[in-house]
Amino acid sequence: MNRLAAILPADNVLVNVDASSKKRAFEHAGLLFENHHQMGRALVTDNLFARERLGSTGLGHGVAIPHGRVKGLKNPLAAVLRLAQPIGFDAPDDEPVGLLIFLLVPEAATQRHLEILSEIAEMLSDRELREQLKAEPDAATLHKLIAAWEPLKSVA
């Protein structure tokens, strides 16, 4: 199992989310974490925006990995939102973003946080899989695609 799948419950995957801006997308994520994980939605959105102010989390190719550190969170948590319509995100290639993989980590997280981000970036660098994730209309199938992906094994 990859690191993302380990922290991504199936009900944290939503498709056809109606969000007209980065702010609305972050609010949807805040609501999801509030409803499914009893986290304050303002805490979630404030932490996502705090990171976003440092620079866009848009990777290019229509995907972004908004992430933030959350005080009081015990273990990393993820959510995936596929938007009904892609939105402007200040991505390096200026392509609108339609697939957002949200990552919340404990305030003190360091190496594990970076390993999860790195693995998500590796997954999204697979062009064929990335296009499947951006187009999949069914949330359960989207979750299965993510769960089935395996990172390249490093030879140490």
JSON list of C-alpha atoms in Angstrom, two decimals:
[
{"chain": "A", "resi": 1, "resn": "MET", "atom": "CA", "xyz": [0.00, 0.00, 0.00]},
{"chain": "A", "resi": 2, "resn": "ASN", "atom": "CA", "xyz": [1.32, 3.45, -0.85]},
{"chain": "A", "resi": 3, "resn": "ARG", "atom": "CA", "xyz": [1.62, 6.23, 1.75]},
{"chain": "A", "resi": 4, "resn": "LEU", "atom": "CA", "xyz": [-1.33, 8.21, 0.37]},
{"chain": "A", "resi": 5, "resn": "ALA", "atom": "CA", "xyz": [-3.71, 5.24, 0.34]},
{"chain": "A", "resi": 6, "resn": "ALA", "atom": "CA", "xyz": [-2.80, 4.52, 3.97]},
{"chain": "A", "resi": 7, "resn": "ILE", "atom": "CA", "xyz": [-4.16, 7.92, 5.09]},
{"chain": "A", "resi": 8, "resn": "LEU", "atom": "CA", "xyz": [-7.00, 8.31, 2.57]},
{"chain": "A", "resi": 9, "resn": "PRO", "atom": "CA", "xyz": [-10.34, 6.83, 3.70]},
{"chain": "A", "resi": 10, "resn": "ALA", "atom": "CA", "xyz": [-12.65, 6.07, 0.75]},
{"chain": "A", "resi": 11, "resn": "ASP", "atom": "CA", "xyz": [-15.23, 8.58, 2.00]},
{"chain": "A", "resi": 12, "resn": "ASN", "atom": "CA", "xyz": [-12.58, 11.34, 1.79]},
{"chain": "A", "resi": 13, "resn": "VAL", "atom": "CA", "xyz": [-12.71, 11.10, -2.01]},
{"chain": "A", "resi": 14, "resn": "LEU", "atom": "CA", "xyz": [-15.25, 13.38, -3.69]},
{"chain": "A", "resi": 15, "resn": "VAL", "atom": "CA", "xyz": [-15.94, 13.91, -7.40]},
{"chain": "A", "resi": 16, "resn": "ASN", "atom": "CA", "xyz": [-17.84, 16.62, -9.26]},
{"chain": "A", "resi": 17, "resn": "VAL", "atom": "CA", "xyz": [-17.25, 19.11, -6.45]},
{"chain": "A", "resi": 18, "resn": "ASP", "atom": "CA", "xyz": [-18.73, 22.48, -7.32]},
{"chain": "A", "resi": 19, "resn": "ALA", "atom": "CA", "xyz": [-16.01, 24.98, -6.38]},
{"chain": "A", "resi": 20, "resn": "SER", "atom": "CA", "xyz": [-15.49, 28.15, -8.38]},
{"chain": "A", "resi": 21, "resn": "SER", "atom": "CA", "xyz": [-12.22, 29.22, -6.71]},
{"chain": "A", "resi": 22, "resn": "LYS", "atom": "CA", "xyz": [-9.30, 28.06, -4.61]},
{"chain": "A", "resi": 23, "resn": "LYS", "atom": "CA", "xyz": [-11.08, 29.52, -1.56]},
{"chain": "A", "resi": 24, "resn": "ARG", "atom": "CA", "xyz": [-14.23, 27.48, -2.26]},
{"chain": "A", "resi": 25, "resn": "ALA", "atom": "CA", "xyz": [-12.22, 24.30, -2.85]},
{"chain": "A", "resi": 26, "resn": "PHE", "atom": "CA", "xyz": [-10.40, 24.79, 0.48]},
{"chain": "A", "resi": 27, "resn": "GLU", "atom": "CA", "xyz": [-13.77, 25.39, 2.20]},
{"chain": "A", "resi": 28, "resn": "HIS", "atom": "CA", "xyz": [-15.08, 22.09, 0.75]},
{"chain": "A", "resi": 29, "resn": "ALA", "atom": "CA", "xyz": [-12.02, 20.32, 2.12]},
{"chain": "A", "resi": 30, "resn": "GLY", "atom": "CA", "xyz": [-12.51, 21.99, 5.52]},
{"chain": "A", "resi": 31, "resn": "LEU", "atom": "CA", "xyz": [-16.13, 20.82, 5.60]},
{"chain": "A", "resi": 32, "resn": "LEU", "atom": "CA", "xyz": [-15.12, 17.27, 4.64]},
{"chain": "A", "resi": 33, "resn": "PHE", "atom": "CA", "xyz": [-12.51, 17.09, 7.43]},
{"chain": "A", "resi": 34, "resn": "GLU", "atom": "CA", "xyz": [-15.01, 18.60, 9.87]},
{"chain": "A", "resi": 35, "resn": "ASN", "atom": "CA", "xyz": [-17.77, 16.12, 8.98]},
{"chain": "A", "resi": 36, "resn": "HIS", "atom": "CA", "xyz": [-15.58, 12.99, 8.75]},
{"chain": "A", "resi": 37, "resn": "HIS", "atom": "CA", "xyz": [-12.84, 13.69, 11.29]},
{"chain": "A", "resi": 38, "resn": "GLN", "atom": "CA", "xyz": [-14.30, 16.21, 13.77]},
{"chain": "A", "resi": 39, "resn": "MET", "atom": "CA", "xyz": [-11.73, 18.86, 12.89]},
{"chain": "A", "resi": 40, "resn": "GLY", "atom": "CA", "xyz": [-12.73, 22.51, 12.90]},
{"chain": "A", "resi": 41, "resn": "ARG", "atom": "CA", "xyz": [-13.25, 23.60, 9.31]},
{"chain": "A", "resi": 42, "resn": "ALA", "atom": "CA", "xyz": [-11.70, 27.04, 9.98]},
{"chain": "A", "resi": 43, "resn": "LEU", "atom": "CA", "xyz": [-8.60, 25.36, 11.44]},
{"chain": "A", "resi": 44, "resn": "VAL", "atom": "CA", "xyz": [-8.23, 23.30, 8.27]},
{"chain": "A", "resi": 45, "resn": "THR", "atom": "CA", "xyz": [-8.81, 26.13, 5.79]},
{"chain": "A", "resi": 46, "resn": "ASP", "atom": "CA", "xyz": [-6.61, 28.56, 7.77]},
{"chain": "A", "resi": 47, "resn": "ASN", "atom": "CA", "xyz": [-3.71, 26.08, 7.73]},
{"chain": "A", "resi": 48, "resn": "LEU", "atom": "CA", "xyz": [-4.15, 25.35, 4.01]},
{"chain": "A", "resi": 49, "resn": "PHE", "atom": "CA", "xyz": [-4.15, 29.06, 3.20]},
{"chain": "A", "resi": 50, "resn": "ALA", "atom": "CA", "xyz": [-1.15, 29.70, 5.47]},
{"chain": "A", "resi": 51, "resn": "ARG", "atom": "CA", "xyz": [0.87, 27.24, 3.36]},
{"chain": "A", "resi": 52, "resn": "GLU", "atom": "CA", "xyz": [-0.59, 28.54, 0.10]},
{"chain": "A", "resi": 53, "resn": "ARG", "atom": "CA", "xyz": [0.56, 32.07, 0.92]},
{"chain": "A", "resi": 54, "resn": "LEU", "atom": "CA", "xyz": [4.15, 30.77, 0.79]},
{"chain": "A", "resi": 55, "resn": "GLY", "atom": "CA", "xyz": [3.59, 29.73, -2.84]},
{"chain": "A", "resi": 56, "resn": "SER", "atom": "CA", "xyz": [1.08, 27.86, -4.93]},
{"chain": "A", "resi": 57, "resn": "THR", "atom": "CA", "xyz": [0.74, 24.13, -4.27]},
{"chain": "A", "resi": 58, "resn": "GLY", "atom": "CA", "xyz": [-0.33, 23.67, -7.90]},
{"chain": "A", "resi": 59, "resn": "LEU", "atom": "CA", "xyz": [2.05, 21.22, -9.58]},
{"chain": "A", "resi": 60, "resn": "GLY", "atom": "CA", "xyz": [0.98, 21.75, -13.17]},
{"chain": "A", "resi": 61, "resn": "HIS", "atom": "CA", "xyz": [-0.92, 19.42, -15.52]},
{"chain": "A", "resi": 62, "resn": "GLY", "atom": "CA", "xyz": [-4.19, 20.29, -13.74]},
{"chain": "A", "resi": 63, "resn": "VAL", "atom": "CA", "xyz": [-3.27, 18.94, -10.30]},
{"chain": "A", "resi": 64, "resn": "ALA", "atom": "CA", "xyz": [-2.42, 20.45, -6.90]},
{"chain": "A", "resi": 65, "resn": "ILE", "atom": "CA", "xyz": [-1.40, 19.18, -3.46]},
{"chain": "A", "resi": 66, "resn": "PRO", "atom": "CA", "xyz": [-2.67, 21.73, -0.93]},
{"chain": "A", "resi": 67, "resn": "HIS", "atom": "CA", "xyz": [-1.23, 20.83, 2.46]},
{"chain": "A", "resi": 68, "resn": "GLY", "atom": "CA", "xyz": [-0.83, 22.16, 5.94]},
{"chain": "A", "resi": 69, "resn": "ARG", "atom": "CA", "xyz": [0.32, 21.44, 9.47]},
{"chain": "A", "resi": 70, "resn": "VAL", "atom": "CA", "xyz": [-2.47, 21.15, 12.03]},
{"chain": "A", "resi": 71, "resn": "LYS", "atom": "CA", "xyz": [-1.93, 21.58, 15.76]},
{"chain": "A", "resi": 72, "resn": "GLY", "atom": "CA", "xyz": [-3.43, 18.69, 17.72]},
{"chain": "A", "resi": 73, "resn": "LEU", "atom": "CA", "xyz": [-3.59, 16.31, 14.74]},
{"chain": "A", "resi": 74, "resn": "LYS", "atom": "CA", "xyz": [-2.13, 12.92, 15.73]},
{"chain": "A", "resi": 75, "resn": "ASN", "atom": "CA", "xyz": [-1.64, 11.32, 12.30]},
{"chain": "A", "resi": 76, "resn": "PRO", "atom": "CA", "xyz": [-1.55, 12.55, 8.70]},
{"chain": "A", "resi": 77, "resn": "LEU", "atom": "CA", "xyz": [-4.87, 12.64, 6.85]},
{"chain": "A", "resi": 78, "resn": "ALA", "atom": "CA", "xyz": [-5.67, 13.09, 3.17]},
{"chain": "A", "resi": 79, "resn": "ALA", "atom": "CA", "xyz": [-8.64, 13.92, 0.99]},
{"chain": "A", "resi": 80, "resn": "VAL", "atom": "CA", "xyz": [-9.09, 14.02, -2.78]},
{"chain": "A", "resi": 81, "resn": "LEU", "atom": "CA", "xyz": [-11.46, 16.43, -4.52]},
{"chain": "A", "resi": 82, "resn": "ARG", "atom": "CA", "xyz": [-12.08, 16.27, -8.24]},
{"chain": "A", "resi": 83, "resn": "LEU", "atom": "CA", "xyz": [-13.79, 19.48, -9.27]},
{"chain": "A", "resi": 84, "resn": "ALA", "atom": "CA", "xyz": [-16.72, 19.74, -11.67]},
{"chain": "A", "resi": 85, "resn": "GLN", "atom": "CA", "xyz": [-14.82, 22.55, -13.45]},
{"chain": "A", "resi": 86, "resn": "PRO", "atom": "CA", "xyz": [-11.08, 23.25, -13.16]},
{"chain": "A", "resi": 87, "resn": "ILE", "atom": "CA", "xyz": [-10.13, 26.49, -11.39]},
{"chain": "A", "resi": 88, "resn": "GLY", "atom": "CA", "xyz": [-7.25, 28.96, -11.56]},
{"chain": "A", "resi": 89, "resn": "PHE", "atom": "CA", "xyz": [-4.54, 27.96, -9.10]},
{"chain": "A", "resi": 90, "resn": "ASP", "atom": "CA", "xyz": [-1.37, 29.86, -10.00]},
{"chain": "A", "resi": 91, "resn": "ALA", "atom": "CA", "xyz": [0.22, 26.60, -11.12]},
{"chain": "A", "resi": 92, "resn": "PRO", "atom": "CA", "xyz": [3.65, 26.81, -12.79]},
{"chain": "A", "resi": 93, "resn": "ASP", "atom": "CA", "xyz": [2.15, 25.97, -16.21]},
{"chain": "A", "resi": 94, "resn": "ASP", "atom": "CA", "xyz": [-0.90, 28.24, -15.65]},
{"chain": "A", "resi": 95, "resn": "GLU", "atom": "CA", "xyz": [-3.18, 25.27, -16.37]},
{"chain": "A", "resi": 96, "resn": "PRO", "atom": "CA", "xyz": [-6.41, 25.32, -14.31]},
{"chain": "A", "resi": 97, "resn": "VAL", "atom": "CA", "xyz": [-6.55, 22.67, -11.57]},
{"chain": "A", "resi": 98, "resn": "GLY", "atom": "CA", "xyz": [-9.30, 20.05, -11.45]},
{"chain": "A", "resi": 99, "resn": "LEU", "atom": "CA", "xyz": [-7.73, 17.44, -9.14]},
{"chain": "A", "resi": 100, "resn": "LEU", "atom": "CA", "xyz": [-6.72, 18.40, -5.60]},
{"chain": "A", "resi": 101, "resn": "ILE", "atom": "CA", "xyz": [-5.05, 16.04, -3.15]},
{"chain": "A", "resi": 102, "resn": "PHE", "atom": "CA", "xyz": [-5.24, 17.59, 0.31]},
{"chain": "A", "resi": 103, "resn": "LEU", "atom": "CA", "xyz": [-2.72, 16.56, 2.94]},
{"chain": "A", "resi": 104, "resn": "LEU", "atom": "CA", "xyz": [-2.93, 17.49, 6.63]},
{"chain": "A", "resi": 105, "resn": "VAL", "atom": "CA", "xyz": [-0.07, 16.57, 8.93]},
{"chain": "A", "resi": 106, "resn": "PRO", "atom": "CA", "xyz": [0.66, 17.02, 12.64]},
{"chain": "A", "resi": 107, "resn": "GLU", "atom": "CA", "xyz": [2.31, 20.31, 13.50]},
{"chain": "A", "resi": 108, "resn": "ALA", "atom": "CA", "xyz": [5.64, 18.64, 14.31]},
{"chain": "A", "resi": 109, "resn": "ALA", "atom": "CA", "xyz": [5.70, 16.32, 11.29]},
{"chain": "A", "resi": 110, "resn": "THR", "atom": "CA", "xyz": [8.86, 16.59, 9.24]},
{"chain": "A", "resi": 111, "resn": "GLN", "atom": "CA", "xyz": [10.33, 13.60, 7.40]},
{"chain": "A", "resi": 112, "resn": "ARG", "atom": "CA", "xyz": [7.06, 11.64, 7.13]},
{"chain": "A", "resi": 113, "resn": "HIS", "atom": "CA", "xyz": [5.28, 14.71, 5.74]},
{"chain": "A", "resi": 114, "resn": "LEU", "atom": "CA", "xyz": [7.96, 15.11, 3.07]},
{"chain": "A", "resi": 115, "resn": "GLU", "atom": "CA", "xyz": [7.88, 11.38, 2.20]},
{"chain": "A", "resi": 116, "resn": "ILE", "atom": "CA", "xyz": [4.10, 11.50, 1.68]},
{"chain": "A", "resi": 117, "resn": "LEU", "atom": "CA", "xyz": [4.35, 14.64, -0.47]},
{"chain": "A", "resi": 118, "resn": "SER", "atom": "CA", "xyz": [7.15, 13.09, -2.49]},
{"chain": "A", "resi": 119, "resn": "GLU", "atom": "CA", "xyz": [5.16, 9.92, -3.09]},
{"chain": "A", "resi": 120, "resn": "ILE", "atom": "CA", "xyz": [2.05, 11.90, -4.16]},
{"chain": "A", "resi": 121, "resn": "ALA", "atom": "CA", "xyz": [4.21, 13.89, -6.59]},
{"chain": "A", "resi": 122, "resn": "GLU", "atom": "CA", "xyz": [5.67, 10.65, -7.94]},
{"chain": "A", "resi": 123, "resn": "MET", "atom": "CA", "xyz": [2.19, 9.22, -8.44]},
{"chain": "A", "resi": 124, "resn": "LEU", "atom": "CA", "xyz": [1.02, 12.36, -10.23]},
{"chain": "A", "resi": 125, "resn": "SER", "atom": "CA", "xyz": [4.07, 12.31, -12.52]},
{"chain": "A", "resi": 126, "resn": "ASP", "atom": "CA", "xyz": [2.64, 9.15, -14.12]},
{"chain": "A", "resi": 127, "resn": "ARG", "atom": "CA", "xyz": [0.87, 10.81, -17.06]},
{"chain": "A", "resi": 128, "resn": "GLU", "atom": "CA", "xyz": [-1.52, 7.94, -17.79]},
{"chain": "A", "resi": 129, "resn": "LEU", "atom": "CA", "xyz": [-2.61, 7.57, -14.16]},
{"chain": "A", "resi": 130, "resn": "ARG", "atom": "CA", "xyz": [-2.86, 11.36, -13.71]},
{"chain": "A", "resi": 131, "resn": "GLU", "atom": "CA", "xyz": [-5.23, 11.62, -16.68]},
{"chain": "A", "resi": 132, "resn": "GLN", "atom": "CA", "xyz": [-7.32, 8.72, -15.32]},
{"chain": "A", "resi": 133, "resn": "LEU", "atom": "CA", "xyz": [-7.56, 10.40, -11.91]},
{"chain": "A", "resi": 134, "resn": "LYS", "atom": "CA", "xyz": [-8.59, 13.71, -13.51]},
{"chain": "A", "resi": 135, "resn": "ALA", "atom": "CA", "xyz": [-11.33, 12.04, -15.59]},
{"chain": "A", "resi": 136, "resn": "GLU", "atom": "CA", "xyz": [-12.74, 9.29, -13.34]},
{"chain": "A", "resi": 137, "resn": "PRO", "atom": "CA", "xyz": [-16.43, 10.07, -12.61]},
{"chain": "A", "resi": 138, "resn": "ASP", "atom": "CA", "xyz": [-16.83, 7.58, -9.74]},
{"chain": "A", "resi": 139, "resn": "ALA", "atom": "CA", "xyz": [-15.35, 8.35, -6.30]},
{"chain": "A", "resi": 140, "resn": "ALA", "atom": "CA", "xyz": [-14.94, 4.68, -5.30]},
{"chain": "A", "resi": 141, "resn": "THR", "atom": "CA", "xyz": [-13.07, 3.90, -8.52]},
{"chain": "A", "resi": 142, "resn": "LEU", "atom": "CA", "xyz": [-10.90, 7.00, -8.05]},
{"chain": "A", "resi": 143, "resn": "HIS", "atom": "CA", "xyz": [-9.99, 5.74, -4.57]},
{"chain": "A", "resi": 144, "resn": "LYS", "atom": "CA", "xyz": [-9.19, 2.26, -5.99]},
{"chain": "A", "resi": 145, "resn": "LEU", "atom": "CA", "xyz": [-6.90, 3.77, -8.65]},
{"chain": "A", "resi": 146, "resn": "ILE", "atom": "CA", "xyz": [-4.96, 5.61, -5.93]},
{"chain": "A", "resi": 147, "resn": "ALA", "atom": "CA", "xyz": [-4.84, 2.57, -3.64]},
{"chain": "A", "resi": 148, "resn": "ALA", "atom": "CA", "xyz": [-3.60, 0.28, -6.45]},
{"chain": "A", "resi": 149, "resn": "TRP", "atom": "CA", "xyz": [-0.68, 2.53, -7.41]},
{"chain": "A", "resi": 150, "resn": "GLU", "atom": "CA", "xyz": [2.75, 1.44, -6.19]},
{"chain": "A", "resi": 151, "resn": "PRO", "atom": "CA", "xyz": [5.78, 3.75, -5.94]},
{"chain": "A", "resi": 152, "resn": "LEU", "atom": "CA", "xyz": [9.07, 2.79, -7.53]},
{"chain": "A", "resi": 153, "resn": "LYS", "atom": "CA", "xyz": [11.17, 0.90, -5.03]},
{"chain": "A", "resi": 154, "resn": "SER", "atom": "CA", "xyz": [14.44, 2.63, -4.28]},
{"chain": "A", "resi": 155, "resn": "VAL", "atom": "CA", "xyz": [17.50, 0.44, -4.19]},
{"chain": "A", "resi": 156, "resn": "ALA", "atom": "CA", "xyz": [19.38, 1.24, -0.99]}
]
